[in-house]
GROMACS .gro file of C-alpha atoms in nm:
model
  422
    1MET     CA    1   9.026  -3.344   0.912
    2MET     CA    2   8.886  -3.088   1.153
    3GLY     CA    3   9.068  -2.890   1.414
    4LYS     CA    4   9.020  -2.951   1.785
    5ILE     CA    5   8.687  -2.826   1.917
    6LEU     CA    6   8.717  -2.646   2.251
    7ARG     CA    7   8.467  -2.495   2.489
    8LEU     CA    8   8.528  -2.128   2.555
    9GLU     CA    9   8.627  -2.201   2.914
   10GLU     CA   10   8.885  -2.455   2.794
   11ILE     CA   11   9.098  -2.194   2.618
   12SER     CA   12   9.426  -2.137   2.803
   13LEU     CA   13   9.468  -1.775   2.905
   14ASN     CA   14   9.790  -1.575   2.879
   15GLU     CA   15   9.971  -1.854   2.692
   16PRO     CA   16  10.072  -1.862   2.321
   17LEU     CA   17   9.819  -2.050   2.108
   18SER     CA   18   9.958  -2.375   1.968
   19ASP     CA   19   9.764  -2.319   1.646
   20ALA     CA   20   9.536  -2.063   1.483
   21LEU     CA   21   9.200  -2.018   1.654
   22TYR     CA   22   8.875  -2.013   1.453
   23ASP     CA   23   8.508  -1.992   1.525
   24CYS     CA   24   8.301  -2.292   1.419
   25ASP     CA   25   8.224  -2.127   1.083
   26GLY     CA   26   8.595  -2.140   0.999
   27LEU     CA   27   8.656  -1.765   1.041
   28LEU     CA   28   8.996  -1.674   1.186
   29LEU     CA   29   8.988  -1.514   1.531
   30MET     CA   30   9.355  -1.527   1.637
   31LYS     CA   31   9.676  -1.639   1.475
   32ARG     CA   32   9.906  -1.912   1.599
   33GLY     CA   33  10.130  -1.789   1.881
   34ALA     CA   34   9.891  -1.511   1.985
   35ILE     CA   35   9.805  -1.476   2.352
   36ILE     CA   36   9.438  -1.462   2.442
   37THR     CA   37   9.322  -1.270   2.750
   38ALA     CA   38   9.029  -1.300   2.986
   39GLY     CA   39   8.882  -0.983   2.838
   40GLN     CA   40   8.880  -1.133   2.490
   41ILE     CA   41   8.715  -1.453   2.620
   42LYS     CA   42   8.445  -1.237   2.778
   43ALA     CA   43   8.395  -1.051   2.448
   44LEU     CA   44   8.352  -1.382   2.264
   45SER     CA   45   8.104  -1.499   2.525
   46LEU     CA   46   7.899  -1.182   2.485
   47LYS     CA   47   7.882  -1.254   2.112
   48GLY     CA   48   7.716  -1.588   2.190
   49LEU     CA   49   8.016  -1.804   2.096
   50LYS     CA   50   8.040  -2.121   2.309
   51TYR     CA   51   8.279  -2.335   2.103
   52LEU     CA   52   8.597  -2.252   1.913
   53GLU     CA   53   8.818  -2.457   1.681
   54LEU     CA   54   9.194  -2.482   1.727
   55GLY     CA   55   9.379  -2.560   1.403
   56ALA     CA   56   9.108  -2.574   1.135
   57PRO     CA   57   9.242  -2.713   0.802
   58ALA     CA   58   9.349  -2.449   0.553
   59SER     CA   59   9.108  -2.586   0.292
   60GLU     CA   60   8.816  -2.474   0.507
   61ILE     CA   61   8.940  -2.118   0.545
   62ASP     CA   62   8.866  -1.829   0.311
   63ASN     CA   63   9.219  -1.694   0.267
   64SER     CA   64   9.087  -1.392   0.077
   65ALA     CA   65   8.885  -1.266   0.376
   66VAL     CA   66   9.116  -0.974   0.452
   67ALA     CA   67   9.081  -0.818   0.794
   68VAL     CA   68   8.853  -0.536   0.882
   69ALA     CA   69   8.941  -0.590   1.247
   70THR     CA   70   9.093  -0.898   1.407
   71LEU     CA   71   9.006  -0.994   1.761
   72GLU     CA   72   9.365  -0.965   1.882
   73GLN     CA   73   9.415  -0.619   1.728
   74ILE     CA   74   9.092  -0.471   1.863
   75GLY     CA   75   9.155  -0.622   2.204
   76GLU     CA   76   9.522  -0.542   2.248
   77SER     CA   77   9.676  -0.310   1.986
   78LYS     CA   78   9.729   0.051   2.082
   79ASP     CA   79   9.922   0.188   1.788
   80GLU     CA   80   9.856  -0.034   1.487
   81SER     CA   81   9.565  -0.001   1.247
   82PRO     CA   82   9.286  -0.229   1.374
   83TRP     CA   83   9.249  -0.441   1.063
   84GLY     CA   84   9.594  -0.522   0.928
   85ASN     CA   85   9.591  -0.833   0.708
   86GLY     CA   86   9.422  -1.104   0.916
   87ALA     CA   87   9.076  -1.251   0.862
   88VAL     CA   88   8.754  -1.092   0.979
   89ASP     CA   89   8.502  -1.229   1.220
   90SER     CA   90   8.219  -1.023   1.076
   91ARG     CA   91   8.012  -1.082   1.389
   92GLU     CA   92   8.246  -0.823   1.542
   93PHE     CA   93   8.026  -0.571   1.361
   94GLY     CA   94   7.685  -0.724   1.429
   95ILE     CA   95   7.573  -0.750   1.066
   96ARG     CA   96   7.675  -1.102   0.961
   97GLU     CA   97   7.325  -1.251   0.985
   98GLN     CA   98   7.171  -0.965   0.787
   99ALA     CA   99   7.416  -0.985   0.497
  100THR     CA  100   7.358  -1.210   0.195
  101TRP     CA  101   7.721  -1.284   0.110
  102SER     CA  102   7.900  -1.605   0.213
  103ARG     CA  103   8.233  -1.778   0.163
  104GLU     CA  104   8.075  -2.020  -0.085
  105ALA     CA  105   7.884  -1.763  -0.293
  106LYS     CA  106   7.993  -1.689  -0.647
  107PRO     CA  107   8.058  -1.328  -0.751
  108ALA     CA  108   7.752  -1.149  -0.879
  109LYS     CA  109   7.942  -0.977  -1.161
  110THR     CA  110   8.173  -1.082  -1.439
  111ILE     CA  111   8.461  -0.859  -1.538
  112ARG     CA  112   8.348  -0.587  -1.772
  113PRO     CA  113   8.603  -0.357  -1.934
  114LEU     CA  114   8.605  -0.006  -1.796
  115ASP     CA  115   8.463   0.251  -2.034
  116PRO     CA  116   8.672   0.572  -2.030
  117SER     CA  117   8.393   0.759  -2.205
  118ALA     CA  118   8.152   0.666  -1.924
  119THR     CA  119   8.396   0.795  -1.664
  120LYS     CA  120   8.433   1.120  -1.856
  121ARG     CA  121   8.054   1.152  -1.886
  122VAL     CA  122   8.004   1.102  -1.511
  123ASN     CA  123   8.276   1.354  -1.428
  124GLN     CA  124   8.108   1.611  -1.649
  125LEU     CA  125   7.768   1.533  -1.499
  126VAL     CA  126   7.902   1.570  -1.144
  127ALA     CA  127   8.055   1.907  -1.232
  128ARG     CA  128   7.727   2.029  -1.386
  129ALA     CA  129   7.530   1.896  -1.091
  130ALA     CA  130   7.755   2.076  -0.842
  131THR     CA  131   7.703   2.401  -1.031
  132THR     CA  132   7.326   2.351  -1.018
  133VAL     CA  133   7.331   2.279  -0.644
  134GLU     CA  134   7.549   2.586  -0.583
  135GLU     CA  135   7.308   2.810  -0.777
  136LEU     CA  136   7.000   2.669  -0.606
  137GLY     CA  137   7.165   2.690  -0.265
  138ARG     CA  138   7.237   3.058  -0.317
  139SER     CA  139   6.880   3.116  -0.435
  140LEU     CA  140   6.734   2.931  -0.137
  141ALA     CA  141   6.954   3.133   0.100
  142ASP     CA  142   6.836   3.467  -0.040
  143GLY     CA  143   6.473   3.355  -0.057
  144THR     CA  144   6.433   3.357  -0.436
  145LEU     CA  145   6.414   2.981  -0.497
  146ARG     CA  146   6.060   2.879  -0.589
  147ASP     CA  147   6.101   2.566  -0.802
  148ALA     CA  148   6.316   2.262  -0.720
  149THR     CA  149   6.258   2.080  -1.049
  150PRO     CA  150   6.631   2.106  -1.141
  151ILE     CA  151   6.719   1.909  -0.826
  152ARG     CA  152   6.496   1.621  -0.927
  153HIS     CA  153   6.644   1.624  -1.277
  154VAL     CA  154   6.998   1.607  -1.135
  155ALA     CA  155   6.907   1.316  -0.905
  156ASP     CA  156   6.741   1.131  -1.194
  157GLU     CA  157   7.045   1.178  -1.421
  158LEU     CA  158   7.279   1.044  -1.154
  159PHE     CA  159   7.043   0.754  -1.090
  160LYS     CA  160   7.055   0.661  -1.459
  161GLU     CA  161   7.436   0.657  -1.452
  162LEU     CA  162   7.425   0.423  -1.153
  163GLN     CA  163   7.185   0.199  -1.344
  164ASN     CA  164   7.416   0.196  -1.646
  165ASP     CA  165   7.729   0.107  -1.448
  166SER     CA  166   7.723   0.166  -1.073
  167ASP     CA  167   8.095   0.097  -1.026
  168ILE     CA  168   8.206   0.360  -1.278
  169ALA     CA  169   7.953   0.611  -1.146
  170LEU     CA  170   8.063   0.562  -0.786
  171ALA     CA  171   8.436   0.569  -0.860
  172ALA     CA  172   8.408   0.881  -1.073
  173ALA     CA  173   8.174   1.067  -0.838
  174ILE     CA  174   8.332   1.008  -0.498
  175ARG     CA  175   8.700   0.955  -0.581
  176GLN     CA  176   8.802   1.321  -0.545
  177ILE     CA  177   8.687   1.337  -0.186
  178ALA     CA  178   8.963   1.584  -0.093
  179ASP     CA  179   8.750   1.870  -0.226
  180GLN     CA  180   8.509   1.963   0.052
  181GLN     CA  181   8.324   2.225  -0.152
  182LEU     CA  182   7.968   2.214  -0.018
  183ALA     CA  183   7.793   2.175  -0.354
  184LEU     CA  184   8.027   1.901  -0.479
  185ARG     CA  185   7.995   1.714  -0.153
  186SER     CA  186   7.616   1.725  -0.185
  187VAL     CA  187   7.643   1.563  -0.529
  188GLN     CA  188   7.877   1.296  -0.395
  189LEU     CA  189   7.631   1.232  -0.112
  190CYS     CA  190   7.352   1.197  -0.369
  191VAL     CA  191   7.542   0.935  -0.571
  192LEU     CA  192   7.643   0.732  -0.265
  193SER     CA  193   7.293   0.747  -0.111
  194ILE     CA  194   7.128   0.629  -0.433
  195ALA     CA  195   7.385   0.348  -0.464
  196ILE     CA  196   7.305   0.228  -0.112
  197ALA     CA  197   6.931   0.246  -0.180
  198ARG     CA  198   6.972   0.045  -0.501
  199SER     CA  199   7.175  -0.222  -0.325
  200MET     CA  200   6.894  -0.246  -0.067
  201LYS     CA  201   6.658  -0.323  -0.359
  202LEU     CA  202   6.440  -0.018  -0.286
  203PRO     CA  203   6.190   0.099  -0.552
  204GLU     CA  204   6.313   0.342  -0.816
  205SER     CA  205   6.088   0.615  -0.676
  206GLU     CA  206   6.253   0.588  -0.335
  207CYS     CA  207   6.601   0.593  -0.490
  208SER     CA  208   6.507   0.919  -0.661
  209THR     CA  209   6.364   1.060  -0.337
  210VAL     CA  210   6.673   0.979  -0.133
  211GLY     CA  211   6.892   1.131  -0.407
  212SER     CA  212   6.695   1.456  -0.414
  213ALA     CA  213   6.707   1.480  -0.033
  214ALA     CA  214   7.084   1.423  -0.032
  215LEU     CA  215   7.128   1.712  -0.277
  216LEU     CA  216   6.913   1.940  -0.062
  217HIS     CA  217   7.002   1.837   0.293
  218ASP     CA  218   7.275   2.097   0.349
  219MET     CA  219   7.108   2.382   0.162
  220ALA     CA  220   7.077   2.597   0.476
  221LEU     CA  221   7.456   2.596   0.513
  222PHE     CA  222   7.489   2.825   0.210
  223GLU     CA  223   7.382   3.104   0.448
  224LEU     CA  224   7.694   3.049   0.660
  225PRO     CA  225   8.054   3.160   0.596
  226GLU     CA  226   8.257   2.886   0.422
  227ASP     CA  227   8.469   2.812   0.731
  228GLU     CA  228   8.154   2.737   0.936
  229ARG     CA  229   7.985   2.500   0.691
  230HIS     CA  230   8.141   2.180   0.825
  231SER     CA  231   8.121   2.023   1.169
  232LYS     CA  232   8.450   2.019   1.358
  233GLN     CA  233   8.563   1.841   1.672
  234VAL     CA  234   8.618   2.177   1.839
  235MET     CA  235   8.365   2.454   1.773
  236ARG     CA  236   8.250   2.760   1.962
  237PRO     CA  237   7.919   2.680   2.141
  238GLU     CA  238   7.731   2.939   1.936
  239ALA     CA  239   7.880   2.815   1.608
  240ARG     CA  240   7.785   2.456   1.697
  241ARG     CA  241   7.431   2.562   1.790
  242ILE     CA  242   7.390   2.736   1.454
  243TYR     CA  243   7.542   2.444   1.265
  244GLU     CA  244   7.323   2.185   1.436
  245SER     CA  245   7.009   2.385   1.362
  246HIS     CA  246   7.066   2.383   0.984
  247PRO     CA  247   6.849   2.074   0.910
  248ALA     CA  248   6.547   2.238   1.076
  249ILE     CA  249   6.616   2.565   0.894
  250ALA     CA  250   6.636   2.385   0.559
  251TYR     CA  251   6.314   2.197   0.639
  252ASP     CA  252   6.132   2.528   0.690
  253MET     CA  253   6.293   2.697   0.389
  254LEU     CA  254   6.193   2.413   0.156
  255GLU     CA  255   5.825   2.452   0.251
  256ARG     CA  256   5.814   2.758   0.024
  257VAL     CA  257   5.955   2.568  -0.277
  258ARG     CA  258   5.728   2.404  -0.535
  259ASP     CA  259   5.759   2.035  -0.625
  260ILE     CA  260   5.934   1.936  -0.302
  261ASP     CA  261   5.798   1.603  -0.184
  262GLY     CA  262   5.707   1.593   0.186
  263THR     CA  263   5.926   1.287   0.230
  264VAL     CA  264   6.224   1.479   0.094
  265ARG     CA  265   6.174   1.747   0.359
  266ILE     CA  266   6.152   1.482   0.634
  267ILE     CA  267   6.479   1.327   0.515
  268VAL     CA  268   6.646   1.669   0.509
  269LEU     CA  269   6.529   1.728   0.867
  270GLN     CA  270   6.647   1.389   0.992
  271ALA     CA  271   6.965   1.327   0.790
  272HIS     CA  272   7.190   1.407   1.087
  273GLU     CA  273   6.995   1.211   1.349
  274GLN     CA  274   7.177   0.905   1.485
  275ALA     CA  275   7.017   0.569   1.555
  276ASP     CA  276   7.103   0.594   1.926
  277GLY     CA  277   6.961   0.945   1.969
  278THR     CA  278   7.293   1.133   1.975
  279GLY     CA  279   7.240   1.320   1.647
  280PHE     CA  280   7.079   1.656   1.576
  281PRO     CA  281   6.869   1.870   1.562
  282ARG     CA  282   6.608   1.679   1.770
  283ARG     CA  283   6.813   1.394   1.926
  284ILE     CA  284   6.561   1.130   1.815
  285THR     CA  285   6.637   0.757   1.785
  286MET     CA  286   6.619   0.529   1.482
  287ALA     CA  287   6.266   0.417   1.567
  288ARG     CA  288   6.147   0.774   1.501
  289THR     CA  289   6.352   0.848   1.188
  290HIS     CA  290   6.255   0.780   0.828
  291ARG     CA  291   6.438   0.477   0.687
  292LEU     CA  292   6.561   0.682   0.389
  293ALA     CA  293   6.705   0.943   0.625
  294ARG     CA  294   6.917   0.666   0.779
  295ILE     CA  295   7.073   0.602   0.438
  296VAL     CA  296   7.172   0.968   0.394
  297ASN     CA  297   7.304   0.975   0.750
  298LEU     CA  298   7.534   0.678   0.685
  299ALA     CA  299   7.655   0.812   0.349
  300ASP     CA  300   7.728   1.149   0.509
  301ALA     CA  301   7.935   0.981   0.782
  302TYR     CA  302   8.137   0.790   0.522
  303LEU     CA  303   8.217   1.107   0.325
  304THR     CA  304   8.321   1.283   0.646
  305LEU     CA  305   8.555   0.998   0.739
  306VAL     CA  306   8.734   0.981   0.403
  307GLY     CA  307   8.731   1.355   0.333
  308CYS     CA  308   9.066   1.532   0.342
  309GLY     CA  309   8.955   1.894   0.339
  310SER     CA  310   8.778   2.106   0.599
  311GLY     CA  311   8.559   1.886   0.815
  312GLY     CA  312   8.708   1.562   0.683
  313GLN     CA  313   8.898   1.302   0.883
  314GLY     CA  314   9.129   1.188   0.601
  315ILE     CA  315   9.090   0.815   0.675
  316LEU     CA  316   9.155   0.544   0.416
  317PRO     CA  317   8.825   0.423   0.262
  318ALA     CA  318   8.867   0.059   0.373
  319ASP     CA  319   8.928   0.168   0.731
  320ALA     CA  320   8.627   0.401   0.712
  321ILE     CA  321   8.404   0.111   0.604
  322ALA     CA  322   8.531  -0.104   0.892
  323TYR     CA  323   8.479   0.182   1.138
  324LEU     CA  324   8.119   0.228   1.024
  325MET     CA  325   8.056  -0.147   1.054
  326HIS     CA  326   8.191  -0.136   1.409
  327HIS     CA  327   7.968   0.159   1.503
  328THR     CA  328   7.670  -0.011   1.342
  329CYS     CA  329   7.728  -0.292   1.591
  330LEU     CA  330   7.730  -0.029   1.868
  331GLY     CA  331   7.390   0.099   1.753
  332LYS     CA  332   7.494   0.423   1.580
  333PHE     CA  333   7.369   0.333   1.228
  334ASP     CA  334   7.096   0.131   1.060
  335ALA     CA  335   7.238  -0.219   0.992
  336SER     CA  336   7.040  -0.263   0.669
  337ALA     CA  337   7.186   0.062   0.533
  338THR     CA  338   7.537  -0.047   0.636
  339CYS     CA  339   7.493  -0.378   0.453
  340GLY     CA  340   7.377  -0.177   0.152
  341LEU     CA  341   7.689   0.039   0.169
  342VAL     CA  342   7.918  -0.267   0.182
  343ARG     CA  343   7.737  -0.436  -0.107
  344SER     CA  344   7.754  -0.128  -0.326
  345VAL     CA  345   8.117  -0.025  -0.267
  346SER     CA  346   8.273  -0.341  -0.110
  347ILE     CA  347   8.494  -0.361   0.199
  348TYR     CA  348   8.764  -0.200  -0.016
  349PRO     CA  349   8.556   0.077  -0.180
  350VAL     CA  350   8.537   0.119  -0.554
  351GLY     CA  351   8.797   0.371  -0.663
  352SER     CA  352   9.026   0.312  -0.365
  353PHE     CA  353   9.374   0.158  -0.379
  354VAL     CA  354   9.520  -0.159  -0.227
  355LYS     CA  355   9.846  -0.352  -0.206
  356LEU     CA  356   9.826  -0.713  -0.329
  357SER     CA  357  10.002  -1.021  -0.195
  358ASP     CA  358  10.221  -1.035  -0.509
  359ASP     CA  359  10.345  -0.683  -0.423
  360ARG     CA  360  10.150  -0.510  -0.701
  361SER     CA  361   9.949  -0.197  -0.633
  362ALA     CA  362   9.592  -0.198  -0.758
  363ARG     CA  363   9.281   0.018  -0.784
  364VAL     CA  364   8.944  -0.132  -0.695
  365VAL     CA  365   8.729  -0.102  -1.007
  366ARG     CA  366   8.430  -0.324  -0.939
  367ALA     CA  367   8.255  -0.449  -0.627
  368THR     CA  368   8.147  -0.812  -0.604
  369GLU     CA  369   7.821  -0.803  -0.414
  370GLN     CA  370   7.835  -1.158  -0.281
  371LYS     CA  371   8.200  -1.136  -0.171
  372PRO     CA  372   8.280  -0.778  -0.068
  373VAL     CA  373   8.628  -0.866   0.061
  374THR     CA  374   8.738  -0.982  -0.287
  375PRO     CA  375   8.658  -0.708  -0.540
  376ILE     CA  376   8.779  -0.682  -0.898
  377VAL     CA  377   9.093  -0.470  -0.920
  378GLU     CA  378   9.309  -0.311  -1.185
  379ALA     CA  379   9.663  -0.414  -1.091
  380VAL     CA  380   9.980  -0.239  -1.205
  381ASP     CA  381  10.319  -0.417  -1.200
  382ALA     CA  382  10.667  -0.265  -1.169
  383LEU     CA  383  10.678  -0.205  -1.547
  384GLY     CA  384  10.352  -0.012  -1.544
  385ARG     CA  385  10.149  -0.288  -1.712
  386GLU     CA  386   9.781  -0.297  -1.616
  387ALA     CA  387   9.557  -0.600  -1.580
  388LEU     CA  388   9.206  -0.662  -1.443
  389VAL     CA  389   9.210  -0.925  -1.167
  390ASP     CA  390   8.901  -1.089  -1.018
  391LEU     CA  391   9.018  -1.168  -0.666
  392CYS     CA  392   8.730  -1.415  -0.624
  393ASP     CA  393   8.903  -1.640  -0.878
  394SER     CA  394   9.266  -1.567  -0.795
  395ASP     CA  395   9.529  -1.684  -0.549
  396VAL     CA  396   9.626  -1.319  -0.508
  397THR     CA  397   9.481  -1.146  -0.202
  398ILE     CA  398   9.467  -0.794  -0.065
  399VAL     CA  399   9.737  -0.727   0.193
  400ARG     CA  400   9.634  -0.378   0.301
  401PRO     CA  401   9.468  -0.061   0.177
  402ILE     CA  402   9.690   0.216   0.042
  403ASP     CA  403   9.618   0.561  -0.098
  404GLU     CA  404   9.722   0.812  -0.358
  405GLU     CA  405  10.011   1.025  -0.237
  406SER     CA  406   9.829   1.345  -0.330
  407LEU     CA  407   9.548   1.272  -0.081
  408GLU     CA  408   9.766   1.176   0.217
  409ARG     CA  409   9.492   0.986   0.395
  410ARG     CA  410   9.581   0.786   0.705
  411ARG     CA  411   9.519   0.443   0.856
  412LEU     CA  412   9.280   0.450   1.148
  413PRO     CA  413   9.461   0.345   1.468
  414ALA     CA  414   9.290   0.098   1.702
  415SER     CA  415   9.283   0.366   1.970
  416ASP     CA  416   9.037   0.567   1.757
  417LEU     CA  417   8.800   0.281   1.684
  418ASP     CA  418   8.543   0.379   1.949
  419LYS     CA  419   8.574   0.755   1.901
  420ILE     CA  420   8.303   0.958   1.729
  421LEU     CA  421   8.478   1.088   1.416
  422TRP     CA  422   8.195   1.176   1.178
   0.00000   0.00000   0.00000
């Protein structure tokens, strides 16, 4: 039995809904009792929606589709986080048609036990890689760097770890985001950029190229004092001018270095350009940027959003993903790269923490490419017992994202959804 099909103009305004409201794909838009406004009707119309369904049967609804942003919260909430625990209309972010996942798709992965030795190996590799980037950055700054072969070796090693087990590599590499040390952040950017490229099914050579560029893209910042190496909301005009010129400076500096691919230099130059032309240093639009540079740009924005140190926004990873999806819809990022990010880390990123509907806390340990709202988690009950749970095959759902107390990251309020925070 279907719900009642209504034309958009038939929806009663400013009155409580008698039942939950869905689009004709069965995705929840507003809960029963919510009040819909003329502004929200206009927003739905602009999205091309002509018909809605009042009271769709529960069997047709994906109850595990946890909210990234519900219509009512984006339209009305001023203080609450914009995603809460309702269902997502992914058209809110303009990438539904380009994504390959669906409510009926089966998970692409089976549960594989986590390998502690692999996590240890990745942690050690990340530490060694950060040391290498630090040394090369200092050498480039003082003009003594002549050979970038170590950078390519680092990128290739990290790429191999992602091939072995991308979930472990991602969780181990980007979990300690609180440390904004420039060299470590460059390594984290490398891992995330390669992961996105792999999920986009790009050739191995391009994955290696984007990884090398991510390691090198901030090299010019090693010339600056540590407190001026990260973009801030408020900066002195001269400090901002110097900061925003660093991609062009790095591009010129790398010309003197052997074994630097020309594409790598282009990516370094364009990594901070935005799709709508609001980036730097040249304010060019997506049509004029290299497609691999768009990947690095997106990964860099994600790390800035979740970072807790200098230059970071300290936002919960799930909220950061939703925010980037929203700004992709607004034309700030490449949609194909954003889909790649979601496929590789899930809506609730690998390594992040969530609260489940059975009141257990859990850590996301594996992404499920075809259903990014239902990852595989490692749940811990009140007695400290751990268990792997595939949320694709469970009645348990994610209620909300949470975080480790030591990081003190925050939910993103609806009032900040349209702000530029990266």
